[in-house]
Short mmCIF file of C-alpha atoms in Angstrom, two decimals:
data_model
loop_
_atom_site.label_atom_id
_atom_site.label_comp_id
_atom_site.label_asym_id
_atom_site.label_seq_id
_atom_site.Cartn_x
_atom_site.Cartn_y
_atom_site.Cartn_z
CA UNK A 1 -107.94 58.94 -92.27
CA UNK A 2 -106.32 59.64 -88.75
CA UNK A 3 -105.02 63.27 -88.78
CA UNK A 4 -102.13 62.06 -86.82
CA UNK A 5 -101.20 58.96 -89.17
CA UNK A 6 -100.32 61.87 -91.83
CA UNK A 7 -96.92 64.27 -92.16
CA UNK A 8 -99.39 67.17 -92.46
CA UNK A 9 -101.37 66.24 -89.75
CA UNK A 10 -98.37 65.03 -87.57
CA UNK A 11 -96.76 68.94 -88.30
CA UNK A 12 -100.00 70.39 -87.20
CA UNK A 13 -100.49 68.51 -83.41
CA UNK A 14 -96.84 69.61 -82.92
CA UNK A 15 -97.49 73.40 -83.62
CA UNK A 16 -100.74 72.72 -81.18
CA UNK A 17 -98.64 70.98 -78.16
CA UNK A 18 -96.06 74.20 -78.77
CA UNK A 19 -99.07 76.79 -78.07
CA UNK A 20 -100.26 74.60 -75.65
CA UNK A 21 -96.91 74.05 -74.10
CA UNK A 22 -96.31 77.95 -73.53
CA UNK A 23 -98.48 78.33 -70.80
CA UNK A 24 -98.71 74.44 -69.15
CA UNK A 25 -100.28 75.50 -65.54
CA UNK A 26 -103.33 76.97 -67.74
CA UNK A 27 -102.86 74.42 -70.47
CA UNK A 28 -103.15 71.14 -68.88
CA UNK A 29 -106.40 70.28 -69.17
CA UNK A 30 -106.45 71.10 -73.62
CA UNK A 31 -102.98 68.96 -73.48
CA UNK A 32 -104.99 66.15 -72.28
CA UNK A 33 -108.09 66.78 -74.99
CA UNK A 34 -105.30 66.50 -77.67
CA UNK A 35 -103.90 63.67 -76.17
CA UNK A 36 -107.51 62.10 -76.68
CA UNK A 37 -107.60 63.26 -80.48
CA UNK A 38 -104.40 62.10 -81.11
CA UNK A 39 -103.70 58.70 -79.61
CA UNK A 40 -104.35 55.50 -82.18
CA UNK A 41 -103.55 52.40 -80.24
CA UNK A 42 -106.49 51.53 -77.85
CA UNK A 43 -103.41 51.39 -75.32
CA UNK A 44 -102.59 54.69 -75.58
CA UNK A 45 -106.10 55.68 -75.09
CA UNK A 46 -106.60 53.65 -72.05
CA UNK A 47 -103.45 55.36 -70.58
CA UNK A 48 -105.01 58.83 -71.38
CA UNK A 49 -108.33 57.89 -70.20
CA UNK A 50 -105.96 56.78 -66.55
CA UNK A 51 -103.96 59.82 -66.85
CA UNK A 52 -107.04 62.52 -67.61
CA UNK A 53 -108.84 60.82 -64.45
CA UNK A 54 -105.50 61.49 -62.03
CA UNK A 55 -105.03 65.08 -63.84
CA UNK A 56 -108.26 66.10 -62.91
CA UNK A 57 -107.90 66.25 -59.40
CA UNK A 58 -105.28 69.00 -58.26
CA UNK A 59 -104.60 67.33 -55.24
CA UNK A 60 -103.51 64.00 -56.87
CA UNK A 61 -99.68 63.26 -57.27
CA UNK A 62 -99.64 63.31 -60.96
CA UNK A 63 -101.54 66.66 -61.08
CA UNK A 64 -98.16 68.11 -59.06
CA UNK A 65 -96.09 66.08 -61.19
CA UNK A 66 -97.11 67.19 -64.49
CA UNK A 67 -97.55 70.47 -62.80
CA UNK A 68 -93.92 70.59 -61.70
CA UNK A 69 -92.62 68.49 -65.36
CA UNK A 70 -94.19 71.74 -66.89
CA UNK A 71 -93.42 74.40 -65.02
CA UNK A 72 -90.43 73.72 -64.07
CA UNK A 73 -88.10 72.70 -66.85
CA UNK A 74 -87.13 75.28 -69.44
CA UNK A 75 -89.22 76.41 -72.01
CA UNK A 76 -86.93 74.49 -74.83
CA UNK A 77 -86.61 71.43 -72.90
CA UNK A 78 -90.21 71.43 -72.22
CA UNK A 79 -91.59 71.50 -75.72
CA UNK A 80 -88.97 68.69 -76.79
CA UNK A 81 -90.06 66.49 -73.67
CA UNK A 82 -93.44 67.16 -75.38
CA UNK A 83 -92.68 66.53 -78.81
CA UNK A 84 -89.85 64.31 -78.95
CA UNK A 85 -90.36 62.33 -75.63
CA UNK A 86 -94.74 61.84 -76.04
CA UNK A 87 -94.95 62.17 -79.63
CA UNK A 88 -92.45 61.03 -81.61
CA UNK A 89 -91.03 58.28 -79.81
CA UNK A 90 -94.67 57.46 -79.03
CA UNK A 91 -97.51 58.44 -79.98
CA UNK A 92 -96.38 58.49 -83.66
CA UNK A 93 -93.29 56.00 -83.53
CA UNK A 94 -94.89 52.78 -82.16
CA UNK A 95 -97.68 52.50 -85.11
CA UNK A 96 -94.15 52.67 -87.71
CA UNK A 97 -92.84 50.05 -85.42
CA UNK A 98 -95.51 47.52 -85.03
CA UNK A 99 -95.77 48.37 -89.19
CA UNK A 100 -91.90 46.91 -89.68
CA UNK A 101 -92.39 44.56 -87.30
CA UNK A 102 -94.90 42.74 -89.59
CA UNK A 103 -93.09 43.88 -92.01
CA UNK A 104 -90.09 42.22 -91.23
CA UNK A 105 -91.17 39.60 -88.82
CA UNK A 106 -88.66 40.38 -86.34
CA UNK A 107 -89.08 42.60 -83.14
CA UNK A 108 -88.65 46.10 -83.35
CA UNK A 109 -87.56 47.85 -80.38
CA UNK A 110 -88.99 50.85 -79.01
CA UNK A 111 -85.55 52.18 -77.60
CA UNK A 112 -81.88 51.03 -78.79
CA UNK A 113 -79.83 51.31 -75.76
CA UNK A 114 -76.28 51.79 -76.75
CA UNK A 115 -72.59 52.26 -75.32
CA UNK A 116 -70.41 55.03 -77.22
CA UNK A 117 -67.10 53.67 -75.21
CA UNK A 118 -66.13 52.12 -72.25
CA UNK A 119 -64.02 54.18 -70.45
CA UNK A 120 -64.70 55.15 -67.53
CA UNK A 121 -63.19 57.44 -64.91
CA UNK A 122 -64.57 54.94 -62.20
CA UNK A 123 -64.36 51.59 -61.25
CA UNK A 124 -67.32 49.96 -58.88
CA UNK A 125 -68.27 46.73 -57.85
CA UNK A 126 -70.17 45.18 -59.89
CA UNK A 127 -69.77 46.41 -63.14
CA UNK A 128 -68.51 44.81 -65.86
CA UNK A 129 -67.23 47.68 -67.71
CA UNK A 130 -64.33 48.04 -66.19
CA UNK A 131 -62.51 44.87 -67.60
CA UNK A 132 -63.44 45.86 -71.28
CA UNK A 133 -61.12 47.15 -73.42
CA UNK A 134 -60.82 51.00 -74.37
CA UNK A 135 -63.68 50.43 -76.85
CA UNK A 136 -65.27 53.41 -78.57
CA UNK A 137 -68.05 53.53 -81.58
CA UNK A 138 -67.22 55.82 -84.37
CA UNK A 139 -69.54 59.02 -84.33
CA UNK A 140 -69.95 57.72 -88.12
CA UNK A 141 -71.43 54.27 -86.32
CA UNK A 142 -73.30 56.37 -83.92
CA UNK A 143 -74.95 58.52 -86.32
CA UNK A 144 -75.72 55.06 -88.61
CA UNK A 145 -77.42 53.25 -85.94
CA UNK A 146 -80.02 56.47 -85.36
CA UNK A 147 -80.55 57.00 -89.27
CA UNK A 148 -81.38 53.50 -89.60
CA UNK A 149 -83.21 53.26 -86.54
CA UNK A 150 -85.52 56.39 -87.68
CA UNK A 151 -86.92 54.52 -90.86
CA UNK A 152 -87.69 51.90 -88.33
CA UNK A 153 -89.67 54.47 -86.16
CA UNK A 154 -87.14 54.15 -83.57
CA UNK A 155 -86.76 57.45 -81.73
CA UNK A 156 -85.84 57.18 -78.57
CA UNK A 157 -81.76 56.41 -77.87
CA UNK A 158 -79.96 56.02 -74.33
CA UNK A 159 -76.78 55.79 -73.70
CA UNK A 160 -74.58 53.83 -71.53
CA UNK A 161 -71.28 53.05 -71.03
CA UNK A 162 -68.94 52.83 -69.70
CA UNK A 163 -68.90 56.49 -68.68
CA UNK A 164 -71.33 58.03 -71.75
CA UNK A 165 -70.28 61.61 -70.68
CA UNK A 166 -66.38 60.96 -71.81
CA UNK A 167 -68.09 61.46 -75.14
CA UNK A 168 -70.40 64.27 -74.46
CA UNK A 169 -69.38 66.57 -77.46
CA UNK A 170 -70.30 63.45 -80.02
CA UNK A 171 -73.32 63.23 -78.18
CA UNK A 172 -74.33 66.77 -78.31
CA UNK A 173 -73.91 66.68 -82.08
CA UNK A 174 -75.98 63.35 -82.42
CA UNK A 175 -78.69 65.66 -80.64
CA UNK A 176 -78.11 68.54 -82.63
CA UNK A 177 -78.51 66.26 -85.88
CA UNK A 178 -80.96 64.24 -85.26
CA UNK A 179 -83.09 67.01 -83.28
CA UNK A 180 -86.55 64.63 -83.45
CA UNK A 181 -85.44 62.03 -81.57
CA UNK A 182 -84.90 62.01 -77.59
CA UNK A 183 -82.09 60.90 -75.95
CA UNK A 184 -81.06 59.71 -72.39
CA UNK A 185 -78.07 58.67 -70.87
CA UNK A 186 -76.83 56.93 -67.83
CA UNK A 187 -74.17 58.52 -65.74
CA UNK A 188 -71.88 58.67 -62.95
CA UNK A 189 -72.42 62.67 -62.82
CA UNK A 190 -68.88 63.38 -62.30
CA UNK A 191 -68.31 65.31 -65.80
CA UNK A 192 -71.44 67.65 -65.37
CA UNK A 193 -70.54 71.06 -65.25
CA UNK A 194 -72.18 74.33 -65.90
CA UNK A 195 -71.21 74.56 -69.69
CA UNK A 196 -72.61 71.08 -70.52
CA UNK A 197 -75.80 72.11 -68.44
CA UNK A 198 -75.78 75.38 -71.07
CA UNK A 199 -75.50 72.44 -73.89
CA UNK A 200 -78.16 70.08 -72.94
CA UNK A 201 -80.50 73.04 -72.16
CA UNK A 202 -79.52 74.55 -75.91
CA UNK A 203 -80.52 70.76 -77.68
CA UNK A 204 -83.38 70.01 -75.62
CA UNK A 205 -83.83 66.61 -76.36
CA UNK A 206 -81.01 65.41 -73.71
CA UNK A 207 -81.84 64.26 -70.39
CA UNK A 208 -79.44 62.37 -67.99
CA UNK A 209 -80.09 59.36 -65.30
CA UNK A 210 -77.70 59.81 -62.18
CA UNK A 211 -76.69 56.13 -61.08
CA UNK A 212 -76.76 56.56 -57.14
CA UNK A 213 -77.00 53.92 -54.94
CA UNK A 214 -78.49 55.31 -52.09
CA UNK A 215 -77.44 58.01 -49.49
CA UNK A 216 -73.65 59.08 -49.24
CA UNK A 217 -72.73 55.76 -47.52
CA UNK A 218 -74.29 53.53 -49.92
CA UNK A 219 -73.00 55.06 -53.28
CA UNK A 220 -69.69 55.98 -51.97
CA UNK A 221 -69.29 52.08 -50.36
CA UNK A 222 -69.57 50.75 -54.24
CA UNK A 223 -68.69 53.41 -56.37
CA UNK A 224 -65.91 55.29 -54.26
CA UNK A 225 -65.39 58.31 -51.83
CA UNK A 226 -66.85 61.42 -53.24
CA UNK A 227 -69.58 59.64 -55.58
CA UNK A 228 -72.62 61.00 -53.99
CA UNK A 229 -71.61 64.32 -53.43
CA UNK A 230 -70.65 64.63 -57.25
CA UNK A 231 -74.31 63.70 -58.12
CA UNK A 232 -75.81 66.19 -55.79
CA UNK A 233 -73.95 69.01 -57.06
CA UNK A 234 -74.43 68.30 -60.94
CA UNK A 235 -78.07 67.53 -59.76
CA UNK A 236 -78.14 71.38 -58.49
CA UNK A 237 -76.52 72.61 -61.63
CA UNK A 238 -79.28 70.58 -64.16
CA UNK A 239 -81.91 71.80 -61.77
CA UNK A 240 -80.78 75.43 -61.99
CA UNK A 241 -80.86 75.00 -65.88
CA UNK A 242 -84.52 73.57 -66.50
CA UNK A 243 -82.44 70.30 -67.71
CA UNK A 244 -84.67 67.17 -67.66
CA UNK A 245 -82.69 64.08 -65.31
CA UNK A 246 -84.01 61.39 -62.96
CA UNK A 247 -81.65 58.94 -60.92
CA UNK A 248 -80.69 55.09 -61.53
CA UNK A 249 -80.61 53.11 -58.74
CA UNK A 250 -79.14 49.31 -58.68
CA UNK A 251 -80.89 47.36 -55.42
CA UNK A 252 -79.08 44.63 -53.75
CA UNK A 253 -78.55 43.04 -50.66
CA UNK A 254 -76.96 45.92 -48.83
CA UNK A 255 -79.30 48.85 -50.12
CA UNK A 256 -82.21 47.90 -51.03
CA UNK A 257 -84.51 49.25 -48.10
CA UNK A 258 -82.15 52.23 -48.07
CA UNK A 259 -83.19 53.26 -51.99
CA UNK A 260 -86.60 52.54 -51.39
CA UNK A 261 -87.42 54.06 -48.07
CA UNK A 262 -89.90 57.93 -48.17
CA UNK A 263 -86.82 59.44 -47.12
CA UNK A 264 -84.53 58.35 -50.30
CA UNK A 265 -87.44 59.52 -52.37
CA UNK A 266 -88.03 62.68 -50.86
CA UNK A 267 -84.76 63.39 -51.43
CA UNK A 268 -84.56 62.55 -55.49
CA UNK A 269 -87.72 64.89 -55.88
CA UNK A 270 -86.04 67.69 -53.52
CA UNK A 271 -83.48 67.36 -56.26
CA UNK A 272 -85.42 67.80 -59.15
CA UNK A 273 -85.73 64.17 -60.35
CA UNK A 274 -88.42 63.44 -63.11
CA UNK A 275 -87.78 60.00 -62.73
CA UNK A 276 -86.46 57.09 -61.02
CA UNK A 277 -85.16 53.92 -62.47
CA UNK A 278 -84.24 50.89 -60.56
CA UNK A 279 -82.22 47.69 -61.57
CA UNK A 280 -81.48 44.81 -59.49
CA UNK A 281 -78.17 43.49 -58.97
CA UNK A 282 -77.21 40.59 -61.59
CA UNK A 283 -74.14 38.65 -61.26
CA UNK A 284 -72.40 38.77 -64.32
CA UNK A 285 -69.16 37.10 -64.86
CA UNK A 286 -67.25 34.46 -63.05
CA UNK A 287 -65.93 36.80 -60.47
CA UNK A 288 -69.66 38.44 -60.05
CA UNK A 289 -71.02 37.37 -56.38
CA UNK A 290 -74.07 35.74 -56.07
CA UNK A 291 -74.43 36.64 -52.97
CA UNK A 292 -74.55 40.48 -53.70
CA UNK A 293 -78.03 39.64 -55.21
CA UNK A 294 -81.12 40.92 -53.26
CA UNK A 295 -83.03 38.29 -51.59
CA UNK A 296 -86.43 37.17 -52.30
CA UNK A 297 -87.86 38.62 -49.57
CA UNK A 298 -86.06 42.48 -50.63
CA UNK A 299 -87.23 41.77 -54.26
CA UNK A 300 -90.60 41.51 -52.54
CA UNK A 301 -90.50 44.67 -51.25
CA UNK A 302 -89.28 46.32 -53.98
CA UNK A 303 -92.50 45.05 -56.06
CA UNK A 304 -94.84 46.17 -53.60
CA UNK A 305 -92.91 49.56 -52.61
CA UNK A 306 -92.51 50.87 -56.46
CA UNK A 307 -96.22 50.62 -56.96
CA UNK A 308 -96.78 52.72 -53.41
CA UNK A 309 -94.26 55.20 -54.72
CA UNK A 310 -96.42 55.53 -58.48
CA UNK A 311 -99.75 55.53 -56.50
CA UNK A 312 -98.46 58.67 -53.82
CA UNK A 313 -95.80 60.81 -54.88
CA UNK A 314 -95.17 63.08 -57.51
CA UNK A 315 -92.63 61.06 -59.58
CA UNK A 316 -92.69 58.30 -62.20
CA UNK A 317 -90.44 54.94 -60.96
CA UNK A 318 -90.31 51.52 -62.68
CA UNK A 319 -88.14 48.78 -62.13
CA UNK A 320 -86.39 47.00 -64.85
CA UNK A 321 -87.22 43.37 -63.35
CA UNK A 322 -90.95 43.98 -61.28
CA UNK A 323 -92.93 45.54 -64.22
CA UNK A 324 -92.70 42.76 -66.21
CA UNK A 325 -96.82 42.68 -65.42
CA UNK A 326 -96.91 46.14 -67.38
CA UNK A 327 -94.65 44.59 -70.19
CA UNK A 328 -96.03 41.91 -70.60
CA UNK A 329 -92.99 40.01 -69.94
CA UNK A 330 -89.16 40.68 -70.78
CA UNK A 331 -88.73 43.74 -73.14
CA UNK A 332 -85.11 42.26 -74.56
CA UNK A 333 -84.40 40.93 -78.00
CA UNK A 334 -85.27 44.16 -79.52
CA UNK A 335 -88.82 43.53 -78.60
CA UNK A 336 -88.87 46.94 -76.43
CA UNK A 337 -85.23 47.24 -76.54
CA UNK A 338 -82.06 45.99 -76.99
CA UNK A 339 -77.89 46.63 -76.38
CA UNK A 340 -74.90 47.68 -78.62
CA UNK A 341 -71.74 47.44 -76.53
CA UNK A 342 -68.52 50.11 -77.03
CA UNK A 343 -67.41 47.31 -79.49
CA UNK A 344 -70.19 47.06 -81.68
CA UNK A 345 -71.69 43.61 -80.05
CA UNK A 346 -75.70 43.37 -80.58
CA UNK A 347 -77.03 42.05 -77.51
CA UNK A 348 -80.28 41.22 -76.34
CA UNK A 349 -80.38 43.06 -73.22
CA UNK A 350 -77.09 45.01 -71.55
CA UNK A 351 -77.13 42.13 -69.12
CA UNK A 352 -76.78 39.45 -71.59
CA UNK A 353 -73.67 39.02 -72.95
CA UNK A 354 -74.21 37.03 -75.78
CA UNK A 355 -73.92 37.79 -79.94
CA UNK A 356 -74.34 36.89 -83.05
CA UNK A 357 -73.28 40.06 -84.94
CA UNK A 358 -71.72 43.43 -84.63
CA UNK A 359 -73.29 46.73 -85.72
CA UNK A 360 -69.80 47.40 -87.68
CA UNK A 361 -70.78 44.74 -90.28
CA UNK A 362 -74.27 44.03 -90.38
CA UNK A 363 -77.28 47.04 -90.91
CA UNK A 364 -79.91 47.28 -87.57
CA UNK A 365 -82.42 44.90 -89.73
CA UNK A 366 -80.14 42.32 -89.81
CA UNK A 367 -79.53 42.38 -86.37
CA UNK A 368 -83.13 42.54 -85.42
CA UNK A 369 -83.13 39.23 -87.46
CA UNK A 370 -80.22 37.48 -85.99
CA UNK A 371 -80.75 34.12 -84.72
CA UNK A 372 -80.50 35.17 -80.90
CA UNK A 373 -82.61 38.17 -81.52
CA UNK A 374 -85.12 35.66 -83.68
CA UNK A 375 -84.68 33.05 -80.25
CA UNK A 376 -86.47 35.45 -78.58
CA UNK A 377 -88.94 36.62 -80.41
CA UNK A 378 -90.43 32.87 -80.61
CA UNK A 379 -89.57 32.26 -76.62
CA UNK A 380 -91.22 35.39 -75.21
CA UNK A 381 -92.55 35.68 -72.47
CA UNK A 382 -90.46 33.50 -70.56
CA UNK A 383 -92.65 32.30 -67.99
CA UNK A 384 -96.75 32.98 -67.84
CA UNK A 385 -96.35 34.81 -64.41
CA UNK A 386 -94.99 38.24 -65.75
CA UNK A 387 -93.74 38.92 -62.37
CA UNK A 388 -90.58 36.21 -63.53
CA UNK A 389 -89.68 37.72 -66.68
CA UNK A 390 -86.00 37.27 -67.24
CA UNK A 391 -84.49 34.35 -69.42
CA UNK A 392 -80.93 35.13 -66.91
CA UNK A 393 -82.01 35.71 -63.33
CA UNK A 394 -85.66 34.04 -63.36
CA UNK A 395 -85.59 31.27 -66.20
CA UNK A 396 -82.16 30.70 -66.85
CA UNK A 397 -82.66 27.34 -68.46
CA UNK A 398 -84.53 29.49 -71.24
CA UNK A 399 -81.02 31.60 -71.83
CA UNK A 400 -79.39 28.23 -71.68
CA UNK A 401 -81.53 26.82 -74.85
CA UNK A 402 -81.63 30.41 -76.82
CA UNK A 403 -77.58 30.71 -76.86
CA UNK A 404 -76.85 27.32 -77.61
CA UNK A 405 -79.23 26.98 -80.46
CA UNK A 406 -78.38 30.09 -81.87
CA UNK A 407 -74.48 29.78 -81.68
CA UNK A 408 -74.47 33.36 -80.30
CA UNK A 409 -70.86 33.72 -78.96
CA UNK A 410 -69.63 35.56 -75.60
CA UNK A 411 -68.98 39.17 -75.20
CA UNK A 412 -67.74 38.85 -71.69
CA UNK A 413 -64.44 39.94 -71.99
CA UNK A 414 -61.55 38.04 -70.52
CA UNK A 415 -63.73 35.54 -69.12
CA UNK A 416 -64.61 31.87 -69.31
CA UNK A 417 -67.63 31.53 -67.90
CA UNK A 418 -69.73 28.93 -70.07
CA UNK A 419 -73.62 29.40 -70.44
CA UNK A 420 -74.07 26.34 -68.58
CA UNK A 421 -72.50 27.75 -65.75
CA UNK A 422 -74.14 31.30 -65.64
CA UNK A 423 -77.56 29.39 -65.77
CA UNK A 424 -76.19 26.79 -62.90
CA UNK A 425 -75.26 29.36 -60.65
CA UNK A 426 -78.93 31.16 -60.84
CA UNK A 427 -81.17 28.20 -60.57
CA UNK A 428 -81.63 28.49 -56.87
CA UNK A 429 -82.33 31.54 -56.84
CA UNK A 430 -84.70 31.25 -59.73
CA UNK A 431 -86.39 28.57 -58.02
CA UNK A 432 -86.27 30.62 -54.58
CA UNK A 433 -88.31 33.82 -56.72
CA UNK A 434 -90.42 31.48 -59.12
CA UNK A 435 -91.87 29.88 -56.06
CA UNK A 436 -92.38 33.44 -53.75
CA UNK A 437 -93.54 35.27 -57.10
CA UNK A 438 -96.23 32.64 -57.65
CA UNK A 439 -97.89 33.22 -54.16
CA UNK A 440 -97.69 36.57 -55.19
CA UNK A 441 -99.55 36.44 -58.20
CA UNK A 442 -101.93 33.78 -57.05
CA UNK A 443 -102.85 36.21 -53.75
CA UNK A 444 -103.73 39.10 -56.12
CA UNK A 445 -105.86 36.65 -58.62
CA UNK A 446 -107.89 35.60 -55.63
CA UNK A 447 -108.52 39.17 -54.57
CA UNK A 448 -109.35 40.40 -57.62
CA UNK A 449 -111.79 37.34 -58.04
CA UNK A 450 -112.88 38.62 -54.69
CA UNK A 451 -113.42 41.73 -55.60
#
């Protein structure tokens, strides 16, 4: 039997990565050797094998940033990045997953991603959010959706909003409760102060992703005067408290070679970002503007300049639309992940705003098993070249099909936009992508063939 696939065994490679974890710069090369004995999927032990190749060579930029990840962060954030982060949500919480997803026959999701209200003290362009209600989730519906998602060998829970900070002290306590999990959230980094840096450093398990859109200009031109200097500051005060954070970025027309230029970068890791995150722009709602979107040629760019950034500096970027080669496709529908808005809507990805149930009345199995949820599980992937993975933005005629023959009704708030005319509105640009993301994929297969 696999040591790792047992309690006892699971209990004893934690108490190793803590030893191991209390002196990283001499300890790197025995974290990778458990890594080795640990890992059960043949994935995970082709990522090692990549990893253990990089980490061997102290001049490579994932030697400095594990160096750095280590060294850097506190000693009780560190060993719950390690634990909870690697292990839990990982190592030992996919195998339960893929288990209950035979189990079940439905998807189950690696992360939930979930919105505790949707207040917010800001109002930018863009975002939906702000036309919502004042919507909160119960700490008691909080704490539900985590229990449940735990015997489903979900541990890893981000928050959004919404501002998620306006409901920091319920989030503190679903850290403090449900101490093996790791949590994330999304912010505008206006409500981090030195106290709450004292709290996430205390639970461990918290990190935060600063949504910045760029340099002071950018953010402050769609999220208001003052914006970026707020996030620099409560960047300084994480960084000065071993807190784990990493920034969000949302690319469109106006930013996009901004928030992907050396510069930009430089900057996030001068900070102390561990990561970077990047979402494109999606139009959402009637009064949402097309022409906001980044063009082809920028969402280009952004494919080719995210996999620079992994292959030469010291930090770990993805982008929520480009990766859809490492994937395999779209991650919604509760096959990676999936949304619960402020009012308890399940939805299959916190851009589409479409539902068949709320977590208020129905247990996180029978959403998993709802018939938009089930839509995708049969439809996925959306199109063969994973570099067009999105039923909304790339296939919309696919997000067309799955909410009309599922019934799934709209969570849009105050808005009439019909399905047919979300997926109207997109099918030029769909077409404009499908066609530039095929040469794309067609130019690597030839050089590979090459090769």
């Amino acid at each position: 039997m696999n040591l790792a696939k047992t309690k006892l065994g699971e209990a004893a490679i934690k108490e190793a990565v803590k030893y191991i974890l209390r002196d990283p710069e001499k300890n790197i090369p025995k974290l990778i050797r458990w890594g080795e004995k640990i890992a059960i999927r043949e994935q995970d032990k082709k990522y090692i094998a990549s990893i253990k190749k990089y980490l061997d060579d102290p001049n490579s930029n994932w030697y400095k940033y594990t160096y750095k990840l280590l060294t850097e962060l506190h000693p009780n954030v560190r060993e719950k990045v390690g634990i909870n982060y690697f292990l839990n949500a990982t190592m030992f919480g996919i195998p339960i997953q893929l288990e209950n997803e035979k189990k079940y026959d439905c998807n189950i999701p690696w992360a939930i991603l979930i919105d505790p209200t949707s207040a917010c003290n800001l109002k930018c362009k863009g975002c939906w959010a702000g036309e919502y209600k004042p919507w909160n989730l119960s700490f008691e519906d909080l704490d539900r959706v985590i229990t449940e998602g735990k015997e489903l060998g979900i541990y890893m829970y981000i928050f959004s909003g919404g501002e998620p900070l306006m409901r920091k002290d319920d989030i503190i306590k679903l850290c403090e409760k449900h101490s093996e999990c790791a949590f994330l959230s999304f912010t505008n980094g206006t409500l981090v102060d030195e106290e709450f840096a004292k709290e996430m450093q205390r639970v461990g398990n918290f990190a935060l992703a600063f949504s910045i859109e760029g340099f002071e200009e950018e953010t402050d031109m769609r999220r208001g005067k003052g914006c970026f200097n707020a996030v620099m500051r409560a960047m300084d005060i994480l960084r000065s408290y071993g807190c784990a954070f990493g920034f969000s970025t949302c690319y469109h027309r106006y930013n996009t070679e901004v928030v992907a230029s050396k510069e930009y970068i430089d900057l996030m890791i001068q900070k102390g970002c561990r990561f970077g995150w990047y979402f494109t722009y999606v139009p959402v709602g009637s009064d949402s503007d097309v022409n906001f979107m980044a063009t082809v040629e920028q969402r280009e760019y952004m494919y080719r300049r995210i996999n620079e950034i992994r292959a030469t500096e010291p930090i770990f970027v993805l982008d929520f639309w480009n990766d859809g080669e490492f994937s395999n496709g779209c991650i919604a529908g509760g096959r990676r992940y999936f949304h619960i808005n402020a009012n308890g809507d399940c939805e299959p990805c916190a851009f589409i705003h479409y539902s068949n149930m709320n977590i208020k009345e129905h247990s996180l199995i029978e959403v998993l098993k709802s018939p938009l949820f089930m839509a995708y599980r049969r439809n996925q992937p959306f199109n063969n070249n994973m570099l067009r993975p999105c039923p909304m933005i790339d296939n919309p005629d696919a997000l067309r099909k799955m909410v009309k023959e599922s019934g799934a009704y709209s969570t849009q708030l105050n808005d009439n936009e019909t399905v047919d005319e979300l997926a109207d509105k997109l099918l030029e640009y769909a077409k404009s992508w499908g066609e530039r993301a095929d040469k794309i994929m067609m130019e690597k297969q030839q050089k590979n063939t090459c090769a």
